[in-house]
Amino acid sequence: MCDDANYQWRIARYPIGNVQPEDFHWHVEEIPEPKNGEVLLKTHYLGLAPVMRFYMMGQNPSGETALKIGNVIHGRGVAQIVKSRHPDWKEGMMVQGQMGWQTYKVSAMTPQEKFFVMPNYGPNNKLPAALGAGVLGMTGLSAHAGLFATGSPKKGDKMLLSGAAGGVGSMVSQLAANVVGCDVVGMAGGTEKCDFIKKHGCRAAIDYKNEDIAAAIDAHLPSGIDLYFDNVGGETLQAALERLRMHSRIVLCGSISEYTRRDPFSLSNYTRLRRTDSMMKGFFVYNHLHNWEQVMDDLAGWIIDGKLKAVQDFVHGFEHMPRALANLYYGNNMGVQCCNVRGEPEIWN
Amino acid sequence: MCDDANYQWRIARYPIGNVQPEDFHWHVEEIPEPKNGEVLLKTHYLGLAPVMRFYMMGQNPSGETALKIGNVIHGRGVAQIVKSRHPDWKEGMMVQGQMGWQTYKVSAMTPQEKFFVMPNYGPNNKLPAALGAGVLGMTGLSAHAGLFATGSPKKGDKMLLSGAAGGVGSMVSQLAANVVGCDVVGMAGGTEKCDFIKKHGCRAAIDYKNEDIAAAIDAHLPSGIDLYFDNVGGETLQAALERLRMHSRIVLCGSISEYTRRDPFSLSNYTRLRRTDSMMKGFFVYNHLHNWEQVMDDLAGWIIDGKLKAVQDFVHGFEHMPRALANLYYGNNMGVQCCNVRGEPEIWN
């Protein structure tokens, strides 16, 4: 892929089950020109999230515009303003926001696109811009809003975390353990991921692909659960509901195990919330945008302090975006799945 | 029934579906004698609650001892101490606590039985002792704990309440409307009950037996629900989850529509809690016993102020207890279903 055009991934057909190569259409067009009041953005990094499969199905679970076949797929990322005819957004600015799956974008920088200027953090601005596609982007806001604003974690909480090796999960485990002082047991699929999560805040790991989930929870959390951070839904949520301590909290962040089922998952034991005065609380990351600056300051501070290791899992090259999305559903990523769109050298600190 | 013996209702067989006459065994034995450290209690009023069917099935969802066939059925009520060989509990005291379905009981007044002395409220102690079997008993504690400690109601909240004509429901509607200032839409079965609930705090009534529930909720609460107090579970809970406003709360109090199903009800749309940062919170009345005195003071004060009409629906005569329990499942009661064990004249203020 050269820098001579605007490359795009568009929807070729609505996915059924996990995404397939045939669901994506590779489109090349001229780099667009900004009109008065617009800017031209050049994409450097894109973040991937399970919600993108829903975008491709024409649904809009996160409040973005519903897409049709032939549309460019939604996706947030980090970009540089390379031309500006907008009074507030200057050439050279690094920003993050709704770029779509494309290497250039002309934008009037509307509120709907939720663009933020990438801040300078730490001595010598030593945090890489790539973090804006994940850890210091919408994934980071999800982890922070889900754990702190929704889960009300307390020091010493016996905590279960599913999807612990994923983008949100690998942040939540570290924040809960290193910032709050929770006792975190994480769930992930396979030995490699289980080793990974034990290095990122989890006291113990449950390999959901090779262990009996209920028995493993009992073994690692014999007195039950104060806080369950749920990224997967389904049978794991059902098992957690059977093991609640007094005043426990379940944070509904995602339910990836349910997304590719043909029939919706049904929860038969929600009434278990009663006996222990427990709650199940959902959150939607876009409801927390008003906290953006405070959250990013918090997260950047913890990265600089060493409490939070920023883990992003890159594919290199925009052409690999479809594979990167499929990875999320196959559970292949560790940390936030991202795409280094131009295959540029990265800076890690 | 004379006062010459201890009459009891015992479990003849475990109920399947709603309770049947053949599930109960009428037993007569001598009035027992208290030993040292015990008292003899004479039952005046018993309260009925859906949980009693579970007791009869040998389950102990509320933490009472699990029962077997042949055991006296659990039930709380109001009794007088007619003989005492206990240093702290005096003859003549009116108390409420775990009496069981019987007209006399010898008791060591253990903490497990959760006995409370009936307090004197208001000028001239004008509240009747019978209230201890419901409105100023465990039903009242449920309504108070469910609404205030669990639901965090706010003035102006758009509130949906199912089971609004029932024991807990008929209290919650009045407390929400008259104490907090919520805008309450109640659900009940049939015209008579719908008229009843409109006189007890509900701005509007939905007749779930004769109306399309979802359409009726939309008609009466077109902007959605801030607070859903759930006494019934099932399809009504499912419908409420589709109509949540930002930061809404669902209080899980009961799920009577599910109790007599052969297969457990499964909730397929719990993830609706996410988009609006909403929560579903359970509570268990026995977790709130430490607030007993404050709650009873609150409730008695609101009765005296006229904010809370105490509605108890009596059957007269201990022999009718099985019918009274079946009533709850057929939805025949309005207010707290109670039994005036001895058919005595009642005092209403």
XYZ file of C-alpha atoms in Angstrom:
698
model
C 0.000 0.000 0.000
C 1.487 3.331 -1.088
C 0.560 6.794 0.099
C -0.778 7.802 -3.301
C -4.497 7.340 -2.664
C -7.196 6.925 -0.077
C -7.521 3.224 0.654
C -10.721 2.048 2.290
C -12.358 -1.050 3.660
C -16.069 -1.064 2.946
C -18.894 -3.465 3.733
C -19.341 -6.019 0.948
C -22.094 -7.985 2.719
C -23.501 -8.314 6.210
C -21.530 -10.858 8.266
C -23.218 -13.975 9.591
C -21.334 -15.461 12.543
C -17.753 -14.259 12.674
C -16.542 -11.977 9.882
C -15.267 -13.606 6.674
C -12.942 -12.164 4.013
C -15.872 -11.936 1.602
C -17.635 -9.508 3.954
C -15.087 -6.772 3.145
C -14.596 -4.726 0.007
C -11.201 -3.065 -0.717
C -11.767 0.307 -2.347
C -9.256 2.846 -3.650
C -10.102 6.441 -4.444
C -8.365 9.785 -4.772
C -7.227 11.538 -1.649
C -10.056 14.002 -1.013
C -9.682 17.794 -0.775
C -11.033 19.672 2.255
C -13.532 22.443 1.570
C -13.902 25.578 3.646
C -14.485 24.548 7.285
C -12.953 21.119 6.771
C -9.626 19.391 7.368
C -7.796 16.517 5.706
C -6.801 13.810 8.179
C -4.112 11.206 7.550
C -4.651 7.972 9.468
C -1.752 6.495 11.455
C -3.348 4.044 13.880
C -6.764 2.421 14.123
C -8.179 0.626 17.112
C -10.383 -2.452 16.778
C -13.329 -3.383 18.940
C -15.959 -6.133 18.844
C -18.639 -3.521 18.171
C -17.315 -3.159 14.625
C -18.931 -6.410 13.599
C -22.274 -4.861 14.558
C -21.488 -1.797 12.469
C -20.901 -4.157 9.549
C -24.287 -5.747 10.193
C -25.952 -2.352 9.778
C -26.618 -1.998 13.497
C -25.601 0.984 15.565
C -25.250 -0.244 19.139
C -22.894 2.572 20.061
C -24.873 5.426 18.576
C -22.836 5.804 15.400
C -24.711 6.162 12.109
C -26.106 2.823 10.945
C -24.159 1.613 7.915
C -25.309 0.066 4.648
C -23.555 -2.246 2.236
C -20.957 -0.197 0.375
C -20.244 2.172 3.285
C -16.817 2.641 4.862
C -16.690 0.726 8.169
C -16.650 2.813 11.361
C -13.478 2.858 13.403
C -11.723 5.259 15.734
C -8.069 6.023 15.389
C -5.166 8.436 15.576
C -4.547 10.811 12.684
C -2.668 13.921 11.789
C -4.256 17.007 10.263
C -2.315 17.422 7.024
C -4.418 20.238 5.518
C -6.762 22.578 7.339
C -9.405 24.990 6.184
C -11.000 24.948 9.665
C -10.408 27.847 12.104
C -9.959 25.643 15.234
C -8.090 22.593 13.934
C -4.543 23.378 12.761
C -2.228 21.609 10.370
C 0.156 19.277 12.174
C -2.175 18.542 15.077
C -2.338 14.881 16.140
C -5.938 13.969 16.945
C -8.000 10.919 17.684
C -11.603 10.302 16.716
C -13.924 8.658 14.226
C -11.750 8.020 11.165
C -13.436 5.027 9.605
C -11.457 2.252 7.969
C -9.570 4.471 5.546
C -6.158 6.031 5.209
C -7.413 9.594 4.679
C -10.545 11.431 5.670
C -11.984 14.846 5.034
C -13.911 16.025 8.043
C -15.734 19.082 9.351
C -14.769 17.793 12.833
C -18.407 17.499 13.957
C -19.283 16.597 17.553
C -20.668 13.292 16.243
C -17.111 12.251 15.254
C -15.825 12.926 18.783
C -12.350 14.163 17.906
C -9.891 14.978 20.673
C -6.458 16.556 20.373
C -3.795 14.096 21.495
C -2.371 15.563 24.686
C 1.282 15.702 25.690
C 1.878 13.566 28.738
C 4.857 13.026 30.990
C 8.361 14.432 30.800
C 9.307 15.086 27.189
C 5.893 13.851 26.005
C 7.248 10.360 26.103
C 3.979 8.485 25.589
C 3.540 7.334 22.003
C 0.738 8.659 19.846
C -0.282 5.088 19.065
C -1.812 4.826 22.552
C -4.622 7.049 21.313
C -5.919 4.086 19.329
C -6.547 2.124 22.502
C -5.134 2.551 25.994
C -5.442 6.342 25.856
C -8.501 6.174 23.630
C -11.981 4.730 23.799
C -10.706 1.422 25.217
C -9.100 3.274 28.098
C -12.265 5.247 28.748
C -14.224 1.962 28.784
C -11.871 0.369 31.300
C -11.920 3.424 33.560
C -15.683 4.052 33.368
C -16.489 0.368 33.787
C -14.243 -0.183 36.761
C -14.462 3.070 38.679
C -17.753 4.756 37.771
C -19.711 1.498 37.444
C -18.055 -1.155 39.606
C -17.271 0.905 42.730
C -14.236 -1.279 43.479
C -12.876 -1.442 47.004
C -9.489 -2.482 48.305
C -9.495 -6.206 49.021
C -12.486 -6.947 46.792
C -12.500 -10.536 45.561
C -12.744 -9.847 41.859
C -13.429 -12.013 38.831
C -12.595 -10.646 35.399
C -13.463 -12.341 32.131
C -11.785 -11.412 28.872
C -8.768 -10.511 31.003
C -6.313 -10.656 28.110
C -8.410 -8.406 25.897
C -8.200 -4.672 25.392
C -10.462 -3.528 28.223
C -9.651 -6.576 30.360
C -5.887 -6.132 30.347
C -6.379 -2.579 31.579
C -9.049 -3.365 34.162
C -6.923 -6.102 35.753
C -4.023 -3.722 36.268
C -6.141 -0.797 37.478
C -8.062 -3.021 39.901
C -4.929 -4.683 41.290
C -2.409 -1.841 41.205
C -4.557 1.255 41.724
C -7.387 -0.077 43.930
C -5.862 -3.143 45.560
C -8.434 -5.736 44.482
C -7.609 -9.449 44.479
C -8.112 -10.227 40.801
C -8.701 -13.640 39.241
C -8.710 -13.394 35.474
C -10.106 -15.616 32.756
C -8.520 -16.081 29.348
C -8.229 -18.767 26.692
C -5.042 -20.821 26.532
C -1.739 -21.066 28.391
C -0.040 -18.146 26.705
C -2.800 -15.725 27.583
C -3.050 -17.081 31.122
C 0.662 -16.415 31.576
C 0.152 -12.955 30.114
C -2.666 -11.946 32.470
C -0.737 -13.119 35.525
C 1.881 -10.519 34.553
C -0.815 -7.857 34.241
C -2.553 -7.664 37.586
C -4.168 -11.092 37.940
C -3.246 -13.114 41.032
C -4.519 -16.270 39.313
C -5.714 -17.235 35.858
C -8.514 -19.498 34.686
C -8.103 -21.014 31.229
C -11.729 -21.081 30.118
C -10.887 -23.209 27.085
C -9.386 -26.022 29.140
C -10.893 -25.774 32.625
C -14.335 -26.227 34.133
C -15.238 -22.597 34.733
C -17.404 -23.091 37.814
C -14.921 -25.401 39.539
C -12.037 -23.080 38.747
C -13.848 -20.049 40.178
C -14.560 -22.043 43.336
C -10.908 -23.050 43.567
C -9.499 -19.546 43.164
C -12.269 -17.581 44.890
C -13.582 -20.030 47.504
C -15.384 -17.317 49.484
C -17.131 -15.942 46.389
C -17.114 -12.786 44.342
C -17.439 -9.140 45.380
C -16.966 -7.738 41.908
C -17.370 -9.453 38.547
C -16.262 -7.457 35.531
C -18.004 -9.153 32.628
C -16.605 -8.935 29.123
C -18.080 -12.179 27.834
C -21.632 -12.791 29.122
C -23.159 -16.234 28.614
C -22.346 -19.205 30.841
C -19.583 -17.317 32.640
C -22.016 -14.651 33.813
C -24.384 -17.414 34.853
C -21.617 -19.059 36.916
C -20.628 -15.767 38.541
C -24.234 -15.114 39.608
C -24.143 -18.345 41.610
C -21.121 -17.173 43.612
C -21.934 -13.672 44.843
C -20.946 -12.300 48.221
C -22.948 -9.668 50.080
C -23.378 -6.374 48.195
C -21.521 -7.624 45.168
C -21.482 -5.871 41.834
C -21.480 -7.203 38.299
C -20.267 -4.771 35.662
C -21.774 -5.474 32.251
C -19.106 -4.324 29.832
C -19.378 -6.785 26.956
C -20.781 -10.176 26.096
C -18.549 -11.349 23.278
C -19.384 -15.018 23.873
C -22.970 -14.199 22.887
C -22.393 -12.042 19.825
C -21.986 -14.758 17.237
C -24.693 -17.089 18.563
C -27.671 -17.565 16.298
C -30.144 -17.462 19.174
C -29.700 -14.883 21.906
C -28.317 -16.132 25.199
C -30.878 -16.235 27.996
C -29.981 -15.728 31.600
C -31.938 -18.080 33.831
C -30.534 -17.098 37.239
C -30.658 -13.295 37.416
C -32.726 -13.611 40.604
C -29.525 -14.659 42.409
C -28.957 -10.920 42.782
C -31.609 -10.874 45.490
C -30.197 -12.967 48.302
C -27.005 -10.925 48.658
C -28.386 -7.450 47.870
C -26.253 -7.476 44.751
C -26.460 -5.539 41.542
C -25.778 -5.927 37.869
C -24.926 -2.606 36.290
C -24.330 -1.742 32.697
C -22.425 1.130 31.212
C -21.960 2.588 27.781
C -18.652 4.252 27.112
C -20.142 7.175 25.186
C -22.140 8.121 28.304
C -18.791 8.909 29.941
C -17.269 11.188 27.301
C -17.688 14.209 29.583
C -14.988 12.679 31.822
C -12.526 12.290 28.936
C -9.819 14.683 30.115
C -9.818 13.515 33.724
C -9.749 9.876 32.672
C -6.872 10.367 30.229
C -4.930 12.295 32.860
C -5.504 9.436 35.318
C -4.479 6.740 32.859
C -1.419 8.583 31.566
C -0.328 9.230 35.154
C -0.606 5.539 36.007
C 1.352 4.589 32.892
C 4.119 7.006 33.879
C 4.005 5.686 37.496
C 4.333 2.109 36.265
C 0.959 1.001 37.628
C -0.436 0.461 34.162
C 1.499 -1.212 31.389
C 0.071 -0.101 28.072
C -0.491 -3.246 26.039
C -1.553 -2.870 22.430
C -1.415 -5.733 19.978
C -0.624 -4.437 16.501
C -1.159 -5.736 13.047
C 1.077 -3.851 10.655
C -0.480 -2.556 7.478
C -3.961 -1.310 6.733
C -4.575 -4.253 4.414
C -4.773 -6.546 7.485
C -7.735 -4.822 9.158
C -10.258 -7.606 8.394
C -7.948 -10.182 9.959
C -7.480 -7.945 13.001
C -11.236 -7.765 13.527
C -11.648 -11.524 13.155
C -8.859 -11.942 15.731
C -11.038 -10.357 18.398
C -13.710 -12.979 17.881
C -11.228 -15.837 17.731
C -9.651 -14.435 20.918
C -6.228 -14.093 19.307
C -5.293 -10.651 20.640
C -3.489 -9.795 23.858
C -4.217 -6.246 24.950
C -5.953 -3.735 22.704
C -6.082 -4.916 19.106
C -4.789 -2.092 16.913
C -3.579 -1.529 13.410
C -0.426 0.358 12.566
C -1.955 1.588 9.343
C 1.247 2.613 7.585
C 3.582 0.061 9.134
C 5.627 2.874 10.679
C 8.190 2.266 13.427
C 6.578 2.514 16.845
C 7.861 4.152 19.980
C 7.443 2.253 23.265
C 8.483 3.665 26.586
C -62.078 -24.176 65.696
C -62.131 -23.859 69.485
C -59.370 -22.654 71.763
C -58.974 -26.074 73.375
C -55.939 -27.325 71.455
C -53.022 -26.395 69.255
C -54.221 -26.536 65.665
C -51.578 -26.802 62.962
C -51.204 -26.892 59.201
C -48.433 -29.235 58.166
C -46.973 -30.277 54.827
C -48.764 -33.343 53.431
C -46.821 -33.413 50.150
C -44.612 -31.078 48.142
C -46.696 -28.805 45.877
C -46.310 -28.961 42.114
C -47.504 -25.772 40.427
C -49.847 -23.796 42.672
C -50.722 -25.273 46.061
C -53.626 -27.743 46.211
C -55.785 -28.742 49.195
C -54.105 -32.167 49.237
C -50.729 -30.520 49.916
C -51.834 -29.576 53.462
C -52.366 -31.719 56.533
C -54.615 -30.511 59.406
C -53.136 -31.598 62.704
C -54.463 -31.154 66.248
C -52.382 -31.627 69.369
C -52.369 -30.538 72.989
C -51.416 -26.984 73.821
C -47.728 -27.345 74.769
C -46.198 -26.300 78.108
C -43.176 -23.980 78.221
C -40.085 -25.253 80.007
C -37.622 -23.086 81.854
C -36.352 -20.385 79.476
C -39.365 -20.694 77.206
C -42.667 -18.933 76.639
C -46.084 -20.008 75.364
C -47.285 -17.867 72.482
C -50.915 -17.613 71.353
C -51.306 -16.738 67.684
C -53.674 -13.905 66.689
C -52.672 -12.956 63.147
C -50.557 -14.621 60.468
C -49.189 -12.975 57.354
C -48.957 -14.813 54.042
C -46.235 -14.468 51.447
C -45.404 -16.236 48.174
C -42.227 -17.625 49.763
C -44.371 -20.030 51.790
C -44.912 -22.226 48.767
C -41.124 -22.674 48.618
C -41.073 -23.613 52.291
C -43.653 -26.279 51.465
C -41.394 -27.546 48.689
C -38.599 -28.110 51.211
C -36.610 -25.128 49.966
C -35.361 -22.343 52.185
C -34.992 -19.299 49.967
C -35.280 -16.931 52.902
C -32.835 -18.633 55.216
C -35.419 -20.382 57.391
C -34.858 -24.045 58.215
C -35.666 -26.277 55.258
C -38.876 -28.238 55.944
C -39.785 -31.855 55.344
C -43.130 -33.530 54.804
C -44.933 -33.602 58.140
C -43.408 -30.342 59.419
C -45.442 -27.294 60.449
C -45.286 -24.685 57.665
C -43.259 -21.540 58.374
C -45.120 -18.275 58.800
C -44.629 -15.041 60.671
C -47.364 -13.511 62.708
C -48.565 -11.594 65.745
C -48.968 -13.423 69.048
C -49.384 -12.770 72.723
C -47.186 -14.313 75.400
C -49.695 -16.173 77.580
C -47.178 -17.970 79.821
C -43.561 -17.070 80.423
C -40.683 -18.891 82.011
C -38.196 -16.618 80.188
C -36.506 -13.732 82.043
C -36.807 -11.176 79.201
C -40.186 -11.967 77.641
C -43.124 -11.187 79.953
C -46.663 -12.506 80.058
C -49.079 -10.234 78.233
C -46.519 -8.918 75.744
C -47.693 -8.684 72.128
C -44.893 -9.818 69.813
C -44.356 -10.654 66.164
C -42.043 -13.274 64.750
C -41.772 -16.783 63.397
C -44.899 -18.553 64.660
C -45.454 -21.198 62.049
C -48.918 -22.167 60.866
C -50.279 -23.015 64.309
C -52.470 -21.480 66.971
C -49.972 -21.907 69.828
C -46.214 -22.191 69.984
C -43.672 -22.834 72.678
C -40.515 -20.908 71.992
C -37.159 -20.093 73.551
C -37.328 -16.853 71.536
C -34.132 -17.605 69.629
C -32.583 -15.041 67.284
C -33.440 -17.393 64.396
C -37.155 -16.754 65.061
C -36.670 -12.991 64.841
C -39.221 -11.913 67.406
C -39.909 -8.231 68.000
C -42.070 -6.634 70.666
C -44.999 -4.842 69.038
C -44.382 -1.160 69.663
C -46.973 1.417 70.708
C -47.375 4.015 67.999
C -49.227 7.270 67.794
C -51.522 8.945 70.305
C -53.323 6.347 72.402
C -51.491 3.518 70.595
C -54.139 3.666 67.957
C -52.527 1.355 65.402
C -53.970 -2.156 65.521
C -51.798 -5.117 66.458
C -52.883 -6.860 63.260
C -50.565 -4.583 61.289
C -47.662 -6.581 62.676
C -48.676 -9.414 60.355
C -47.970 -7.280 57.309
C -47.724 -3.512 56.932
C -45.750 -3.137 60.174
C -44.098 -6.526 59.738
C -41.879 -8.241 57.229
C -43.975 -6.979 54.301
C -43.416 -3.411 55.441
C -39.701 -3.978 55.830
C -39.623 -5.414 52.285
C -41.413 -2.412 50.828
C -39.178 0.052 52.667
C -35.890 -1.752 51.970
C -36.801 -2.389 48.340
C -37.869 1.136 47.586
C -35.511 3.268 49.654
C -32.352 1.239 50.300
C -32.400 -0.511 46.913
C -34.230 1.685 44.409
C -32.837 5.106 45.373
C -36.057 6.811 44.257
C -36.031 10.471 43.337
C -38.824 13.000 43.158
C -40.309 12.999 39.673
C -38.978 9.544 38.765
C -41.049 7.863 36.068
C -41.808 4.657 37.888
C -43.308 1.338 36.841
C -44.540 -1.030 39.534
C -45.733 -4.558 38.916
C -47.793 -6.457 41.467
C -49.105 -3.060 42.532
C -52.169 -4.457 44.292
C -50.171 -6.979 46.306
C -48.764 -6.700 49.797
C -45.441 -5.096 49.012
C -46.774 -3.368 45.886
C -49.648 -1.564 47.581
C -47.168 -0.108 50.077
C -44.465 0.768 47.538
C -46.923 2.670 45.333
C -48.007 4.866 48.227
C -44.500 5.421 49.599
C -43.147 6.272 46.149
C -45.985 8.649 45.312
C -46.747 10.221 48.675
C -43.381 10.204 50.439
C -40.927 10.586 47.524
C -43.033 12.190 44.808
C -42.510 9.622 42.044
C -44.898 9.391 39.106
C -46.128 5.818 39.545
C -47.774 3.618 36.925
C -48.953 0.376 38.471
C -49.777 -3.014 37.014
C -52.460 -5.317 38.367
C -54.860 -7.943 37.064
C -58.482 -6.957 36.445
C -60.644 -3.847 36.717
C -61.254 -4.050 40.446
C -57.552 -4.139 41.272
C -56.778 -1.417 38.772
C -59.339 0.815 40.468
C -57.815 -0.113 43.817
C -54.241 0.804 42.884
C -55.319 4.158 41.462
C -56.564 4.966 44.957
C -53.241 3.886 46.444
C -50.571 6.023 44.833
C -50.728 5.021 41.160
C -51.346 7.788 38.632
C -52.385 5.173 36.064
C -53.060 1.450 36.031
C -52.219 -1.246 33.498
C -54.453 -4.320 33.550
C -51.899 -6.990 32.637
C -54.613 -9.592 32.130
C -56.444 -7.572 29.492
C -53.898 -5.215 27.947
C -50.791 -5.554 25.824
C -48.150 -4.839 28.459
C -45.555 -3.243 26.197
C -48.052 -0.994 24.436
C -49.595 0.046 27.739
C -46.221 0.964 29.230
C -45.491 3.047 26.135
C -48.858 4.770 26.447
C -48.513 5.655 30.124
C -44.740 6.219 30.274
C -43.911 7.465 26.765
C -40.506 8.803 27.791
C -39.512 5.531 29.468
C -38.755 4.291 32.957
C -36.432 5.663 35.644
C -37.369 3.091 38.244
C -38.999 -0.299 37.804
C -40.014 -2.079 40.993
C -40.387 -5.700 39.937
C -42.630 -8.061 41.841
C -43.377 -10.401 38.959
C -40.313 -11.029 36.746
C -40.846 -12.764 33.417
C -42.115 -10.955 30.325
C -42.881 -7.793 32.282
C -39.254 -7.449 33.347
C -38.237 -8.115 29.757
C -40.550 -5.319 28.557
C -39.271 -2.881 31.192
C -35.657 -3.515 30.136
C -36.546 -2.273 26.638
C -37.774 1.059 27.998
C -35.078 2.337 30.329
C -34.071 5.972 30.671
C -30.565 7.094 31.617
C -29.341 5.814 34.990
C -32.487 3.831 35.617
C -32.853 1.243 38.330
C -34.693 -2.045 38.417
C -35.457 -3.366 41.893
C -35.733 -7.158 41.968
C -38.210 -7.835 44.752
C -40.116 -10.872 43.526
C -40.836 -12.839 40.387
C -44.178 -14.454 41.132
C -44.995 -14.948 37.450
C -42.027 -17.326 37.267
C -42.545 -19.360 40.423
C -45.027 -21.883 39.113
C -43.445 -22.364 35.682
C -42.046 -25.805 35.005
C -38.984 -24.405 33.201
C -37.191 -21.413 34.670
C -37.761 -18.122 32.912
C -34.764 -16.884 30.946
C -34.018 -13.240 30.437
C -32.740 -12.612 26.928
C -32.256 -8.832 27.052
C -30.333 -8.103 30.256
C -27.695 -6.342 28.146
C -30.163 -3.477 27.706
C -28.773 -2.249 31.022
C -25.641 -1.116 29.188
C -26.792 1.625 26.870
C -28.329 3.758 29.617
C -25.869 3.023 32.440
C -28.704 1.298 34.268
C -28.735 -1.263 37.010
C -30.740 -4.206 38.200
C -30.438 -4.613 41.945
C -31.768 -7.326 44.162
C -32.478 -7.250 47.860
C -33.362 -9.776 50.503
C -35.526 -8.537 53.339
C -33.602 -10.410 56.030
C -30.465 -8.471 55.066
C -32.265 -5.358 56.331
C -33.356 -6.549 59.781
C -30.826 -4.253 61.451
C -32.982 -1.317 60.270
C -36.164 -2.740 61.798
C -36.858 -0.052 64.393
C -36.152 2.884 62.113
C -38.258 1.373 59.338
C -41.217 0.679 61.624
C -40.998 4.203 63.045
C -41.009 5.577 59.488
C -43.945 3.459 58.374
C -46.033 4.073 61.492
C -45.377 7.798 61.155
C -46.573 7.801 57.552
C -49.701 5.833 58.523
C -50.489 8.385 61.214
C -49.768 11.263 58.768
C -52.123 9.744 56.211
C -49.409 9.178 53.585
C -49.706 5.416 53.849
C -53.023 3.603 54.036
C -52.486 0.252 55.692
C -54.198 -2.304 53.479
C -54.393 -5.867 54.726
C -56.687 -8.427 53.163
C -57.919 -10.849 55.799
C -59.278 -14.314 55.702
C -61.054 -15.046 58.965
C -60.285 -18.319 60.659
C -57.117 -20.378 60.794
C -58.785 -23.169 58.840
C -58.639 -20.972 55.695
C -54.831 -20.610 55.588
C -54.345 -22.921 52.556
C -56.890 -20.924 50.572
C -55.171 -17.684 51.608
C -51.829 -18.939 50.271
C -53.383 -20.094 47.004
C -54.958 -16.631 46.685
C -51.520 -15.055 46.366
C -50.741 -17.196 43.354
C -54.148 -16.644 41.773
C -53.679 -12.912 42.406
C -56.867 -12.650 44.458
C -55.584 -10.490 47.308
C -55.539 -6.712 47.522
C -52.922 -5.487 49.973
C -51.124 -7.821 52.342
C -52.804 -11.208 52.557
C -53.297 -12.048 56.250
C -55.237 -14.429 58.393
C -57.219 -13.366 61.420
C -56.517 -16.677 63.108
C -59.262 -16.529 65.728
C -61.819 -14.521 63.763
C -61.633 -11.740 66.351
C -63.059 -8.276 65.739
C -60.451 -5.988 64.187
C -59.674 -2.379 64.949
C -59.057 -0.033 62.001
C -58.058 3.564 62.407
